[in-house]
Amino acid sequence: MKTIHIIMIMSILLLVGCSEQMSDIKEAVSGINSQAEKAKSAITMDAHTIRGLEIEFNGELFTVNDLFKNILRDVQWEYEKNNDQHLLFVKGTWKEPLFENHFSIEKKEKLIKDGKVYIQLTFENESIVANETTVSMKLEDEILVDEKGEEILYYLYEIYVNQKNE
């Protein structure tokens, strides 16, 4: 009888210890689930549709996806809907010839590894709102480029078209 009491007490202690670990596991799973939901919403049909929108510039026709997959490396996409506006956030690693006239050879070597480019495009009625375009580029904590407006958007288009025609 005494051994049954000891086994029961040991089982209760084991279960109490497990409940703390179970709450930790539940919390971790909840965090993973929330990140998975965020990733799922970033790759919705709307985001795919926006990436497939065609752009015409200087007689050339290309998609939003083609543009950024060609002028950046390691491209990542995030999508957000805000009222009637659709926002597309494009993150990538620097690639020549983007802003190449701004930097020395030594700086370019660092940019190839660690130069992060952040672009925000705003869409209304399946068209880019050119003057809402923002582009920034960082190397470590230093902001190297911080531009907004249609001129920077057209610069990105020119880079793409020039690369395509080389």
Short mmCIF file of N, CA and C in Angstrom, two decimals:
data_model
loop_
_atom_site.label_atom_id
_atom_site.label_comp_id
_atom_site.label_asym_id
_atom_site.label_seq_id
_atom_site.Cartn_x
_atom_site.Cartn_y
_atom_site.Cartn_z
N MET A 1 0.83 -1.19 0.00
CA MET A 1 0.00 0.00 0.00
C MET A 1 0.87 1.25 0.00
N LYS A 2 1.96 1.16 0.79
CA LYS A 2 2.87 2.29 0.88
C LYS A 2 3.50 2.60 -0.47
N THR A 3 3.84 1.58 -1.23
CA THR A 3 4.46 1.79 -2.54
C THR A 3 3.47 2.43 -3.52
N ILE A 4 2.19 2.10 -3.38
CA ILE A 4 1.18 2.71 -4.26
C ILE A 4 1.09 4.20 -3.97
N HIS A 5 1.14 4.59 -2.69
CA HIS A 5 1.11 6.01 -2.32
C HIS A 5 2.34 6.73 -2.87
N ILE A 6 3.48 6.09 -2.78
CA ILE A 6 4.72 6.70 -3.29
C ILE A 6 4.63 6.86 -4.81
N ILE A 7 4.12 5.85 -5.51
CA ILE A 7 3.97 5.93 -6.97
C ILE A 7 3.00 7.04 -7.34
N MET A 8 1.90 7.15 -6.57
CA MET A 8 0.92 8.20 -6.85
C MET A 8 1.52 9.58 -6.63
N ILE A 9 2.27 9.74 -5.55
CA ILE A 9 2.91 11.04 -5.26
C ILE A 9 3.92 11.37 -6.35
N MET A 10 4.71 10.39 -6.75
CA MET A 10 5.69 10.60 -7.81
C MET A 10 5.00 10.97 -9.13
N SER A 11 3.89 10.31 -9.43
CA SER A 11 3.14 10.61 -10.65
C SER A 11 2.59 12.03 -10.63
N ILE A 12 2.08 12.43 -9.47
CA ILE A 12 1.54 13.79 -9.34
C ILE A 12 2.66 14.82 -9.53
N LEU A 13 3.81 14.59 -8.91
CA LEU A 13 4.94 15.51 -9.08
C LEU A 13 5.40 15.57 -10.52
N LEU A 14 5.42 14.44 -11.17
CA LEU A 14 5.82 14.39 -12.58
C LEU A 14 4.84 15.16 -13.44
N LEU A 15 3.55 14.98 -13.19
CA LEU A 15 2.54 15.69 -13.95
C LEU A 15 2.60 17.19 -13.71
N VAL A 16 2.87 17.62 -12.49
CA VAL A 16 2.99 19.06 -12.19
C VAL A 16 4.17 19.64 -12.97
N GLY A 17 5.29 18.95 -12.98
CA GLY A 17 6.45 19.41 -13.74
C GLY A 17 6.16 19.46 -15.23
N CYS A 18 5.40 18.49 -15.71
CA CYS A 18 5.04 18.45 -17.14
C CYS A 18 4.10 19.59 -17.51
N SER A 19 3.24 19.98 -16.58
CA SER A 19 2.28 21.04 -16.92
C SER A 19 2.99 22.36 -17.19
N GLU A 20 4.09 22.62 -16.48
CA GLU A 20 4.87 23.83 -16.76
C GLU A 20 5.49 23.74 -18.15
N GLN A 21 6.03 22.58 -18.48
CA GLN A 21 6.60 22.39 -19.81
C GLN A 21 5.52 22.43 -20.87
N MET A 22 4.35 21.91 -20.55
CA MET A 22 3.24 21.95 -21.52
C MET A 22 2.84 23.38 -21.82
N SER A 23 2.82 24.23 -20.80
CA SER A 23 2.46 25.63 -21.07
C SER A 23 3.53 26.30 -21.93
N ASP A 24 4.81 25.95 -21.70
CA ASP A 24 5.89 26.47 -22.54
C ASP A 24 5.73 25.98 -23.99
N ILE A 25 5.39 24.72 -24.13
CA ILE A 25 5.20 24.15 -25.46
C ILE A 25 4.01 24.82 -26.15
N LYS A 26 2.90 25.00 -25.41
CA LYS A 26 1.73 25.66 -25.99
C LYS A 26 2.07 27.08 -26.43
N GLU A 27 2.84 27.79 -25.63
CA GLU A 27 3.24 29.16 -25.98
C GLU A 27 4.10 29.17 -27.24
N ALA A 28 5.03 28.23 -27.34
CA ALA A 28 5.89 28.14 -28.52
C ALA A 28 5.08 27.81 -29.76
N VAL A 29 4.16 26.86 -29.64
CA VAL A 29 3.32 26.48 -30.77
C VAL A 29 2.45 27.66 -31.20
N SER A 30 1.95 28.41 -30.23
CA SER A 30 1.13 29.58 -30.54
C SER A 30 1.94 30.61 -31.33
N GLY A 31 3.19 30.83 -30.95
CA GLY A 31 4.07 31.76 -31.67
C GLY A 31 4.34 31.29 -33.09
N ILE A 32 4.57 30.00 -33.24
CA ILE A 32 4.81 29.44 -34.58
C ILE A 32 3.56 29.59 -35.43
N ASN A 33 2.41 29.31 -34.84
CA ASN A 33 1.15 29.43 -35.58
C ASN A 33 0.92 30.86 -36.02
N SER A 34 1.20 31.83 -35.16
CA SER A 34 1.00 33.23 -35.52
C SER A 34 1.93 33.65 -36.65
N GLN A 35 3.18 33.19 -36.63
CA GLN A 35 4.12 33.50 -37.72
C GLN A 35 3.68 32.82 -39.02
N ALA A 36 3.15 31.61 -38.91
CA ALA A 36 2.67 30.91 -40.10
C ALA A 36 1.48 31.64 -40.71
N GLU A 37 0.58 32.14 -39.88
CA GLU A 37 -0.56 32.90 -40.38
C GLU A 37 -0.10 34.19 -41.05
N LYS A 38 0.92 34.85 -40.47
CA LYS A 38 1.45 36.07 -41.06
C LYS A 38 2.06 35.76 -42.43
N ALA A 39 2.83 34.68 -42.52
CA ALA A 39 3.43 34.30 -43.80
C ALA A 39 2.35 33.93 -44.82
N LYS A 40 1.33 33.24 -44.36
CA LYS A 40 0.24 32.86 -45.26
C LYS A 40 -0.46 34.09 -45.81
N SER A 41 -0.69 35.09 -44.97
CA SER A 41 -1.38 36.29 -45.45
C SER A 41 -0.48 37.11 -46.38
N ALA A 42 0.83 36.97 -46.26
CA ALA A 42 1.75 37.70 -47.13
C ALA A 42 1.75 37.12 -48.54
N ILE A 43 1.35 35.87 -48.66
CA ILE A 43 1.34 35.22 -49.97
C ILE A 43 -0.11 34.88 -50.32
N THR A 44 -0.96 35.87 -50.32
CA THR A 44 -2.35 35.66 -50.70
C THR A 44 -2.49 35.79 -52.21
N MET A 45 -3.65 35.49 -52.70
CA MET A 45 -3.91 35.63 -54.12
C MET A 45 -3.74 37.08 -54.55
N ASP A 46 -4.10 38.03 -53.68
CA ASP A 46 -3.94 39.44 -54.00
C ASP A 46 -2.46 39.78 -54.22
N ALA A 47 -1.61 39.28 -53.38
CA ALA A 47 -0.17 39.55 -53.53
C ALA A 47 0.34 38.95 -54.84
N HIS A 48 -0.10 37.76 -55.17
CA HIS A 48 0.32 37.14 -56.42
C HIS A 48 -0.20 37.93 -57.62
N THR A 49 -1.42 38.41 -57.49
CA THR A 49 -2.00 39.21 -58.57
C THR A 49 -1.19 40.48 -58.79
N ILE A 50 -0.86 41.14 -57.69
CA ILE A 50 -0.08 42.38 -57.78
C ILE A 50 1.29 42.12 -58.39
N ARG A 51 1.94 41.05 -57.97
CA ARG A 51 3.25 40.73 -58.53
C ARG A 51 3.18 40.45 -60.02
N GLY A 52 2.02 40.01 -60.49
CA GLY A 52 1.85 39.70 -61.91
C GLY A 52 1.38 40.88 -62.75
N LEU A 53 1.12 42.03 -62.11
CA LEU A 53 0.66 43.19 -62.88
C LEU A 53 1.74 43.64 -63.85
N GLU A 54 1.29 44.05 -65.03
CA GLU A 54 2.23 44.46 -66.06
C GLU A 54 2.50 45.96 -66.00
N ILE A 55 3.73 46.30 -66.31
CA ILE A 55 4.19 47.68 -66.34
C ILE A 55 4.67 47.95 -67.76
N GLU A 56 4.26 49.08 -68.31
CA GLU A 56 4.80 49.48 -69.60
C GLU A 56 5.66 50.72 -69.38
N PHE A 57 6.90 50.63 -69.87
CA PHE A 57 7.83 51.73 -69.70
C PHE A 57 8.74 51.78 -70.92
N ASN A 58 8.78 52.93 -71.59
CA ASN A 58 9.63 53.12 -72.77
C ASN A 58 9.47 52.01 -73.80
N GLY A 59 8.23 51.62 -74.05
CA GLY A 59 7.97 50.60 -75.05
C GLY A 59 8.21 49.18 -74.59
N GLU A 60 8.62 48.99 -73.36
CA GLU A 60 8.87 47.65 -72.81
C GLU A 60 7.71 47.26 -71.91
N LEU A 61 7.39 45.98 -71.88
CA LEU A 61 6.33 45.45 -71.04
C LEU A 61 6.94 44.39 -70.13
N PHE A 62 6.73 44.53 -68.82
CA PHE A 62 7.26 43.58 -67.85
C PHE A 62 6.37 43.58 -66.62
N THR A 63 6.51 42.57 -65.79
CA THR A 63 5.69 42.47 -64.58
C THR A 63 6.44 43.03 -63.38
N VAL A 64 5.69 43.29 -62.33
CA VAL A 64 6.29 43.74 -61.06
C VAL A 64 7.28 42.68 -60.59
N ASN A 65 6.90 41.42 -60.70
CA ASN A 65 7.78 40.32 -60.29
C ASN A 65 9.08 40.33 -61.09
N ASP A 66 8.97 40.46 -62.42
CA ASP A 66 10.17 40.48 -63.27
C ASP A 66 11.10 41.62 -62.87
N LEU A 67 10.51 42.77 -62.63
CA LEU A 67 11.30 43.95 -62.28
C LEU A 67 12.21 43.67 -61.09
N PHE A 68 11.62 43.24 -59.99
CA PHE A 68 12.41 43.11 -58.77
C PHE A 68 13.25 41.85 -58.71
N LYS A 69 12.82 40.80 -59.37
CA LYS A 69 13.64 39.58 -59.42
C LYS A 69 14.91 39.81 -60.24
N ASN A 70 14.90 40.82 -61.11
CA ASN A 70 16.06 41.08 -61.95
C ASN A 70 16.98 42.17 -61.41
N ILE A 71 16.46 43.12 -60.66
CA ILE A 71 17.33 44.20 -60.19
C ILE A 71 17.82 44.00 -58.76
N LEU A 72 17.28 42.99 -58.05
CA LEU A 72 17.70 42.68 -56.68
C LEU A 72 18.03 41.19 -56.57
N ARG A 73 18.75 40.86 -55.51
CA ARG A 73 18.99 39.45 -55.18
C ARG A 73 18.19 39.13 -53.92
N ASP A 74 17.90 37.87 -53.71
CA ASP A 74 17.24 37.38 -52.48
C ASP A 74 15.95 38.15 -52.18
N VAL A 75 15.08 38.25 -53.16
CA VAL A 75 13.87 39.06 -53.04
C VAL A 75 12.86 38.37 -52.11
N GLN A 76 12.29 39.20 -51.22
CA GLN A 76 11.21 38.76 -50.33
C GLN A 76 10.05 39.73 -50.49
N TRP A 77 8.84 39.20 -50.36
CA TRP A 77 7.65 40.00 -50.60
C TRP A 77 6.77 40.01 -49.36
N GLU A 78 6.18 41.15 -49.08
CA GLU A 78 5.14 41.26 -48.05
C GLU A 78 4.02 42.10 -48.63
N TYR A 79 2.81 41.70 -48.33
CA TYR A 79 1.63 42.38 -48.88
C TYR A 79 0.74 42.84 -47.73
N GLU A 80 0.13 43.99 -47.91
CA GLU A 80 -0.80 44.50 -46.91
C GLU A 80 -1.89 45.28 -47.63
N LYS A 81 -3.11 45.09 -47.18
CA LYS A 81 -4.22 45.86 -47.74
C LYS A 81 -4.62 46.90 -46.71
N ASN A 82 -4.74 48.15 -47.16
CA ASN A 82 -5.10 49.26 -46.29
C ASN A 82 -6.20 50.05 -47.00
N ASN A 83 -7.45 49.80 -46.58
CA ASN A 83 -8.62 50.39 -47.24
C ASN A 83 -8.61 50.01 -48.72
N ASP A 84 -8.58 50.99 -49.63
CA ASP A 84 -8.58 50.69 -51.06
C ASP A 84 -7.18 50.58 -51.63
N GLN A 85 -6.18 50.80 -50.79
CA GLN A 85 -4.80 50.72 -51.26
C GLN A 85 -4.22 49.34 -50.95
N HIS A 86 -3.42 48.89 -51.87
CA HIS A 86 -2.69 47.64 -51.68
C HIS A 86 -1.22 48.02 -51.61
N LEU A 87 -0.56 47.58 -50.55
CA LEU A 87 0.86 47.90 -50.36
C LEU A 87 1.68 46.64 -50.58
N LEU A 88 2.72 46.78 -51.37
CA LEU A 88 3.64 45.68 -51.60
C LEU A 88 5.01 46.13 -51.11
N PHE A 89 5.56 45.37 -50.18
CA PHE A 89 6.88 45.65 -49.63
C PHE A 89 7.85 44.64 -50.23
N VAL A 90 8.87 45.16 -50.86
CA VAL A 90 9.87 44.32 -51.51
C VAL A 90 11.18 44.52 -50.77
N LYS A 91 11.75 43.42 -50.32
CA LYS A 91 13.05 43.47 -49.64
C LYS A 91 14.02 42.61 -50.43
N GLY A 92 15.23 43.10 -50.56
CA GLY A 92 16.21 42.32 -51.29
C GLY A 92 17.62 42.77 -50.97
N THR A 93 18.56 42.07 -51.54
CA THR A 93 19.97 42.41 -51.38
C THR A 93 20.42 43.16 -52.63
N TRP A 94 21.29 44.14 -52.42
CA TRP A 94 21.77 45.00 -53.51
C TRP A 94 22.42 44.17 -54.61
N LYS A 95 22.23 44.66 -55.83
CA LYS A 95 22.83 44.03 -57.00
C LYS A 95 23.19 45.14 -57.97
N GLU A 96 24.38 45.02 -58.58
CA GLU A 96 24.76 46.01 -59.60
C GLU A 96 23.80 45.91 -60.76
N PRO A 97 23.47 46.97 -61.37
CA PRO A 97 23.99 48.33 -61.34
C PRO A 97 23.16 49.31 -60.50
N LEU A 98 22.34 48.81 -59.61
CA LEU A 98 21.47 49.67 -58.81
C LEU A 98 22.31 50.67 -57.99
N PHE A 99 22.10 51.94 -58.22
CA PHE A 99 22.80 53.04 -57.52
C PHE A 99 24.32 52.92 -57.61
N GLU A 100 24.83 52.27 -58.64
CA GLU A 100 26.26 52.00 -58.72
C GLU A 100 27.12 53.26 -58.76
N ASN A 101 26.60 54.36 -59.27
CA ASN A 101 27.39 55.59 -59.34
C ASN A 101 27.56 56.27 -57.98
N HIS A 102 26.83 55.79 -56.99
CA HIS A 102 26.89 56.39 -55.66
C HIS A 102 28.05 55.85 -54.81
N PHE A 103 28.67 54.73 -55.22
CA PHE A 103 29.56 54.03 -54.31
C PHE A 103 30.92 53.69 -54.89
N SER A 104 31.89 53.60 -53.99
CA SER A 104 33.24 53.18 -54.36
C SER A 104 33.26 51.65 -54.54
N ILE A 105 34.34 51.17 -55.10
CA ILE A 105 34.50 49.73 -55.31
C ILE A 105 34.47 48.99 -53.98
N GLU A 106 35.13 49.55 -52.96
CA GLU A 106 35.16 48.92 -51.64
C GLU A 106 33.76 48.82 -51.04
N LYS A 107 32.98 49.89 -51.19
CA LYS A 107 31.62 49.92 -50.66
C LYS A 107 30.75 48.90 -51.41
N LYS A 108 30.95 48.79 -52.72
CA LYS A 108 30.18 47.84 -53.52
C LYS A 108 30.43 46.40 -53.06
N GLU A 109 31.67 46.10 -52.71
CA GLU A 109 31.99 44.75 -52.23
C GLU A 109 31.23 44.43 -50.95
N LYS A 110 31.08 45.42 -50.09
CA LYS A 110 30.29 45.23 -48.86
C LYS A 110 28.80 45.14 -49.17
N LEU A 111 28.35 45.95 -50.13
CA LEU A 111 26.94 45.95 -50.49
C LEU A 111 26.49 44.60 -51.05
N ILE A 112 27.36 43.94 -51.80
CA ILE A 112 27.02 42.65 -52.39
C ILE A 112 26.61 41.65 -51.30
N LYS A 113 27.27 41.72 -50.17
CA LYS A 113 26.97 40.81 -49.06
C LYS A 113 25.86 41.34 -48.16
N ASP A 114 25.95 42.61 -47.79
CA ASP A 114 25.11 43.13 -46.71
C ASP A 114 24.25 44.33 -47.07
N GLY A 115 24.21 44.73 -48.34
CA GLY A 115 23.41 45.89 -48.73
C GLY A 115 21.94 45.51 -48.88
N LYS A 116 21.11 45.99 -47.99
CA LYS A 116 19.68 45.66 -48.01
C LYS A 116 18.87 46.79 -48.64
N VAL A 117 18.01 46.41 -49.57
CA VAL A 117 17.17 47.37 -50.28
C VAL A 117 15.72 47.12 -49.87
N TYR A 118 15.02 48.20 -49.54
CA TYR A 118 13.63 48.13 -49.10
C TYR A 118 12.80 49.03 -50.02
N ILE A 119 11.78 48.46 -50.62
CA ILE A 119 10.94 49.20 -51.56
C ILE A 119 9.49 49.03 -51.14
N GLN A 120 8.76 50.13 -51.16
CA GLN A 120 7.32 50.06 -50.90
C GLN A 120 6.59 50.63 -52.10
N LEU A 121 5.69 49.81 -52.63
CA LEU A 121 4.85 50.23 -53.74
C LEU A 121 3.40 50.29 -53.27
N THR A 122 2.69 51.31 -53.71
CA THR A 122 1.28 51.45 -53.40
C THR A 122 0.50 51.27 -54.69
N PHE A 123 -0.54 50.46 -54.62
CA PHE A 123 -1.37 50.17 -55.78
C PHE A 123 -2.81 50.61 -55.52
N GLU A 124 -3.41 51.23 -56.52
CA GLU A 124 -4.84 51.53 -56.52
C GLU A 124 -5.38 51.13 -57.89
N ASN A 125 -6.47 50.43 -57.89
CA ASN A 125 -7.10 49.99 -59.15
C ASN A 125 -6.09 49.30 -60.07
N GLU A 126 -5.30 48.42 -59.51
CA GLU A 126 -4.31 47.63 -60.25
C GLU A 126 -3.26 48.47 -60.97
N SER A 127 -2.99 49.67 -60.45
CA SER A 127 -1.93 50.53 -60.99
C SER A 127 -1.05 51.02 -59.85
N ILE A 128 0.22 51.18 -60.15
CA ILE A 128 1.15 51.71 -59.15
C ILE A 128 0.91 53.21 -59.00
N VAL A 129 0.83 53.65 -57.76
CA VAL A 129 0.76 55.08 -57.47
C VAL A 129 2.21 55.55 -57.38
N ALA A 130 2.71 56.08 -58.49
CA ALA A 130 4.14 56.35 -58.64
C ALA A 130 4.69 57.28 -57.57
N ASN A 131 3.98 58.33 -57.21
CA ASN A 131 4.51 59.30 -56.25
C ASN A 131 4.53 58.77 -54.82
N GLU A 132 3.96 57.60 -54.58
CA GLU A 132 3.98 56.98 -53.24
C GLU A 132 5.11 55.96 -53.09
N THR A 133 5.87 55.74 -54.14
CA THR A 133 6.96 54.76 -54.11
C THR A 133 8.06 55.23 -53.17
N THR A 134 8.54 54.33 -52.32
CA THR A 134 9.68 54.64 -51.47
C THR A 134 10.76 53.57 -51.66
N VAL A 135 12.00 54.03 -51.67
CA VAL A 135 13.14 53.13 -51.80
C VAL A 135 14.19 53.56 -50.79
N SER A 136 14.66 52.60 -50.00
CA SER A 136 15.78 52.89 -49.11
C SER A 136 16.76 51.74 -49.20
N MET A 137 18.00 52.06 -48.90
CA MET A 137 19.05 51.05 -48.91
C MET A 137 19.93 51.28 -47.70
N LYS A 138 20.24 50.16 -47.02
CA LYS A 138 21.06 50.23 -45.82
C LYS A 138 22.25 49.29 -45.96
N LEU A 139 23.32 49.70 -45.34
CA LEU A 139 24.49 48.84 -45.17
C LEU A 139 24.77 48.86 -43.68
N GLU A 140 24.53 47.73 -43.04
CA GLU A 140 24.55 47.64 -41.59
C GLU A 140 23.53 48.65 -41.06
N ASP A 141 23.90 49.62 -40.25
CA ASP A 141 22.93 50.58 -39.73
C ASP A 141 22.95 51.91 -40.47
N GLU A 142 23.76 52.00 -41.51
CA GLU A 142 23.89 53.26 -42.26
C GLU A 142 22.89 53.29 -43.42
N ILE A 143 22.10 54.35 -43.48
CA ILE A 143 21.16 54.54 -44.58
C ILE A 143 21.91 55.21 -45.73
N LEU A 144 22.02 54.52 -46.85
CA LEU A 144 22.76 55.01 -48.00
C LEU A 144 21.85 55.69 -49.02
N VAL A 145 20.63 55.23 -49.11
CA VAL A 145 19.65 55.77 -50.05
C VAL A 145 18.32 55.87 -49.33
N ASP A 146 17.64 57.00 -49.51
CA ASP A 146 16.31 57.19 -48.93
C ASP A 146 15.55 58.11 -49.88
N GLU A 147 14.78 57.53 -50.79
CA GLU A 147 14.11 58.28 -51.86
C GLU A 147 12.62 57.98 -51.86
N LYS A 148 11.86 58.96 -52.32
CA LYS A 148 10.42 58.78 -52.46
C LYS A 148 9.94 59.52 -53.70
N GLY A 149 9.00 58.89 -54.40
CA GLY A 149 8.37 59.56 -55.52
C GLY A 149 8.51 58.81 -56.83
N GLU A 150 7.97 59.43 -57.85
CA GLU A 150 7.94 58.77 -59.15
C GLU A 150 9.31 58.71 -59.80
N GLU A 151 10.20 59.66 -59.51
CA GLU A 151 11.54 59.61 -60.12
C GLU A 151 12.29 58.35 -59.73
N ILE A 152 12.18 57.94 -58.47
CA ILE A 152 12.89 56.74 -58.03
C ILE A 152 12.26 55.49 -58.66
N LEU A 153 10.94 55.51 -58.83
CA LEU A 153 10.28 54.38 -59.49
C LEU A 153 10.75 54.25 -60.93
N TYR A 154 10.80 55.37 -61.63
CA TYR A 154 11.24 55.34 -63.03
C TYR A 154 12.72 54.96 -63.13
N TYR A 155 13.50 55.33 -62.14
CA TYR A 155 14.90 54.90 -62.11
C TYR A 155 14.98 53.36 -62.03
N LEU A 156 14.14 52.76 -61.19
CA LEU A 156 14.12 51.29 -61.09
C LEU A 156 13.72 50.66 -62.43
N TYR A 157 12.73 51.27 -63.09
CA TYR A 157 12.32 50.78 -64.40
C TYR A 157 13.48 50.86 -65.39
N GLU A 158 14.19 51.99 -65.39
CA GLU A 158 15.33 52.17 -66.32
C GLU A 158 16.40 51.12 -66.08
N ILE A 159 16.70 50.86 -64.83
CA ILE A 159 17.70 49.83 -64.50
C ILE A 159 17.27 48.49 -65.11
N TYR A 160 16.02 48.12 -64.92
CA TYR A 160 15.51 46.86 -65.46
C TYR A 160 15.62 46.82 -66.98
N VAL A 161 15.10 47.85 -67.63
CA VAL A 161 15.07 47.89 -69.10
C VAL A 161 16.50 47.86 -69.65
N ASN A 162 17.40 48.62 -69.05
CA ASN A 162 18.80 48.62 -69.52
C ASN A 162 19.44 47.25 -69.37
N GLN A 163 19.19 46.57 -68.26
CA GLN A 163 19.75 45.23 -68.06
C GLN A 163 19.17 44.24 -69.07
N LYS A 164 17.89 44.36 -69.32
CA LYS A 164 17.22 43.46 -70.24
C LYS A 164 17.73 43.63 -71.66
N ASN A 165 18.06 44.86 -72.03
CA ASN A 165 18.50 45.14 -73.40
C ASN A 165 20.00 45.01 -73.60
N GLU A 166 20.73 44.64 -72.59
CA GLU A 166 22.20 44.46 -72.74
C GLU A 166 22.54 43.14 -73.35
#
